[in-house]
């Protein structure tokens, strides 16, 4: 009752709930957060179609509001920076500081063509990594990154392409 009057969403009594959990409780209904979490997991497991339907209905009701909140949030530089750092860690195992160190060591240019052109969509260089080991190799412009991708990181295939260009250059010089 006291937590409700103070407009607090959760409170802690220090006493276990009926199921023995020693956790916070919701002010609105007094339910233990651990018990509710277990209930939600069981519900998602036993009735996935119902849960999916409820989530979709909720999203449709609140779609405009959610999109507006996202627009407002992602406009903030600190939110963008935090998301970028999180994505770099999740996808490549490096943080923004390590990215910046790599960029400085490459003189703010692509590791292959040495060009200053970043990805048009993100305004950053692409992080090149080995798809087998996951090890980061360097920062590339989009064209060089796509080129490596199209050659599937296959050195022999890239050497064949190099030889092909050499041969065609030699043929042009003969004419």
Coordinates of C-alpha atoms in Angstrom, one line a residue:
X1 CA 0.0 0.0 0.0
X2 CA 2.9 2.4 0.9
X3 CA 4.6 1.6 -2.5
X4 CA 1.3 2.3 -4.3
X5 CA 0.9 5.7 -2.6
X6 CA 4.5 6.6 -3.5
X7 CA 3.9 5.7 -7.1
X8 CA 6.6 3.0 -7.1
X9 CA 6.1 0.1 -9.6
X10 CA 7.9 -2.6 -7.6
X11 CA 8.6 -3.2 -3.9
X12 CA 10.6 -5.7 -1.9
X13 CA 9.3 -7.2 1.4
X14 CA 12.3 -9.5 2.2
X15 CA 9.9 -12.4 2.6
X16 CA 9.6 -15.3 0.2
X17 CA 6.5 -15.6 -2.0
X18 CA 4.3 -18.8 -1.9
X19 CA 6.7 -20.5 -4.3
X20 CA 9.7 -19.6 -2.2
X21 CA 11.2 -16.9 -4.4
X22 CA 12.9 -14.0 -2.6
X23 CA 12.3 -11.3 -5.2
X24 CA 10.6 -7.9 -5.9
X25 CA 6.8 -7.8 -6.3
X26 CA 4.7 -5.7 -8.6
X27 CA 2.8 -2.9 -6.8
X28 CA -0.2 -3.3 -9.0
X29 CA -1.1 -6.9 -8.1
X30 CA 1.6 -8.0 -5.5
X31 CA 2.8 -10.8 -7.7
X32 CA 6.4 -12.0 -7.4
X33 CA 8.5 -11.2 -10.5
X34 CA 10.1 -14.7 -10.6
X35 CA 6.6 -16.4 -10.5
X36 CA 5.4 -14.1 -13.3
X37 CA 8.5 -14.8 -15.4
X38 CA 8.0 -18.5 -15.0
X39 CA 4.3 -18.2 -15.9
X40 CA 5.1 -16.2 -19.0
X41 CA 7.7 -18.8 -20.1
X42 CA 5.1 -21.6 -19.7
X43 CA 2.5 -19.6 -21.6
X44 CA 4.9 -19.0 -24.5
X45 CA 5.8 -22.6 -24.6
X46 CA 2.3 -24.1 -24.3
X47 CA 0.4 -21.5 -26.4
X48 CA 2.7 -20.0 -28.9
X49 CA 0.0 -19.1 -31.4
X50 CA -2.0 -17.3 -28.8
X51 CA 1.1 -15.4 -27.6
X52 CA 2.0 -14.5 -31.2
X53 CA -1.6 -13.3 -31.9
X54 CA -1.5 -11.1 -28.7
X55 CA 1.9 -9.6 -29.5
X56 CA 0.7 -8.7 -33.0
X57 CA -2.5 -7.2 -31.7
X58 CA -0.6 -5.1 -29.2
X59 CA 1.9 -4.0 -31.8
X60 CA -0.9 -2.9 -34.1
X61 CA -2.6 -0.9 -31.3
X62 CA 0.6 0.8 -30.3
X63 CA 2.5 0.9 -33.6
X64 CA 2.6 4.6 -34.2
X65 CA 3.6 5.4 -30.7
X66 CA 6.4 2.8 -30.7
X67 CA 7.7 4.1 -34.1
X68 CA 7.7 7.7 -32.8
X69 CA 9.6 6.6 -29.6
X70 CA 12.2 4.9 -31.8
X71 CA 12.5 8.0 -34.1
X72 CA 13.1 10.2 -31.0
X73 CA 15.5 7.8 -29.4
X74 CA 17.6 7.0 -32.4
X75 CA 18.0 10.7 -33.2
X76 CA 20.0 11.1 -30.0
X77 CA 23.8 10.8 -30.7
X78 CA 24.4 8.9 -27.4
X79 CA 21.8 6.3 -28.3
X80 CA 23.3 5.8 -31.8
X81 CA 26.8 5.5 -30.4
X82 CA 25.6 2.9 -27.8
X83 CA 23.8 0.9 -30.4
X84 CA 26.8 1.0 -32.7
X85 CA 29.1 -0.2 -29.9
X86 CA 26.7 -3.0 -29.0
X87 CA 26.4 -4.1 -32.6
X88 CA 30.2 -4.1 -33.1
X89 CA 30.7 -6.2 -30.0
X90 CA 27.9 -8.6 -30.9
X91 CA 28.9 -9.1 -34.6
X92 CA 32.7 -8.8 -34.5
X93 CA 33.9 -8.9 -30.9
X94 CA 35.3 -5.4 -31.0
X95 CA 34.1 -2.2 -29.4
X96 CA 34.1 1.4 -30.9
X97 CA 37.5 2.2 -29.3
X98 CA 39.1 -0.8 -31.0
X99 CA 37.3 0.2 -34.3
X100 CA 38.8 3.7 -34.0
X101 CA 42.3 2.4 -33.3
X102 CA 42.0 0.2 -36.4
X103 CA 40.8 3.2 -38.4
X104 CA 43.8 5.3 -37.1
X105 CA 46.3 2.6 -38.0
X106 CA 44.8 2.5 -41.5
X107 CA 45.1 6.3 -41.8
X108 CA 41.3 6.6 -42.1
X109 CA 41.2 4.7 -45.3
X110 CA 40.3 1.3 -46.8
X111 CA 42.8 -1.5 -46.0
X112 CA 42.8 -2.6 -49.6
X113 CA 42.4 0.3 -52.0
X114 CA 43.4 3.0 -49.5
X115 CA 40.4 5.1 -50.5
X116 CA 38.6 7.4 -48.1
X117 CA 35.1 6.3 -49.2
X118 CA 32.9 4.9 -46.3
X119 CA 29.7 3.0 -46.6
X120 CA 27.0 5.3 -47.9
X121 CA 24.3 3.9 -45.6
X122 CA 26.3 4.0 -42.3
X123 CA 29.1 6.5 -43.0
X124 CA 31.6 4.0 -41.5
X125 CA 34.0 1.5 -43.1
X126 CA 32.8 -2.1 -43.2
X127 CA 34.4 -4.4 -40.7
X128 CA 36.1 -7.3 -42.7
X129 CA 36.4 -10.6 -40.9
X130 CA 37.2 -14.2 -41.6
X131 CA 33.9 -16.1 -41.8
X132 CA 35.5 -19.3 -40.5
X133 CA 37.4 -18.0 -37.4
X134 CA 35.5 -14.8 -36.9
X135 CA 38.8 -12.9 -36.6
X136 CA 38.6 -9.2 -37.7
X137 CA 41.1 -8.5 -40.5
X138 CA 40.6 -4.8 -41.2
X139 CA 38.2 -2.0 -42.3
X140 CA 37.2 -1.8 -45.9
X141 CA 35.2 0.4 -48.2
X142 CA 32.0 -1.2 -49.5
X143 CA 33.3 -2.1 -52.9
X144 CA 36.4 -3.9 -51.6
X145 CA 34.3 -5.7 -48.9
X146 CA 31.8 -6.8 -51.6
X147 CA 34.6 -7.9 -53.9
X148 CA 36.1 -10.1 -51.2
X149 CA 32.6 -11.5 -50.5
X150 CA 31.9 -12.2 -54.2
X151 CA 35.2 -14.1 -54.4
X152 CA 34.2 -15.9 -51.1
X153 CA 37.6 -15.1 -49.5
X154 CA 39.1 -17.7 -52.0
X155 CA 42.7 -16.8 -52.8
X156 CA 42.9 -19.1 -55.8
X157 CA 39.8 -17.6 -57.3
X158 CA 41.2 -14.1 -56.7
X159 CA 44.5 -15.1 -58.3
X160 CA 42.6 -16.4 -61.4
X161 CA 40.8 -13.1 -61.6
X162 CA 44.2 -11.2 -61.3
X163 CA 45.7 -13.4 -64.1
X164 CA 42.7 -12.9 -66.2
X165 CA 43.1 -9.1 -66.0
X166 CA 46.8 -9.4 -66.7
X167 CA 46.2 -11.5 -69.8
X168 CA 43.5 -9.2 -71.1
X169 CA 45.8 -6.2 -70.5
X170 CA 48.6 -7.9 -72.4
X171 CA 46.2 -8.7 -75.3
X172 CA 45.2 -5.0 -75.5
X173 CA 48.8 -3.9 -75.6
X174 CA 49.5 -6.2 -78.6
X175 CA 46.8 -4.5 -80.6

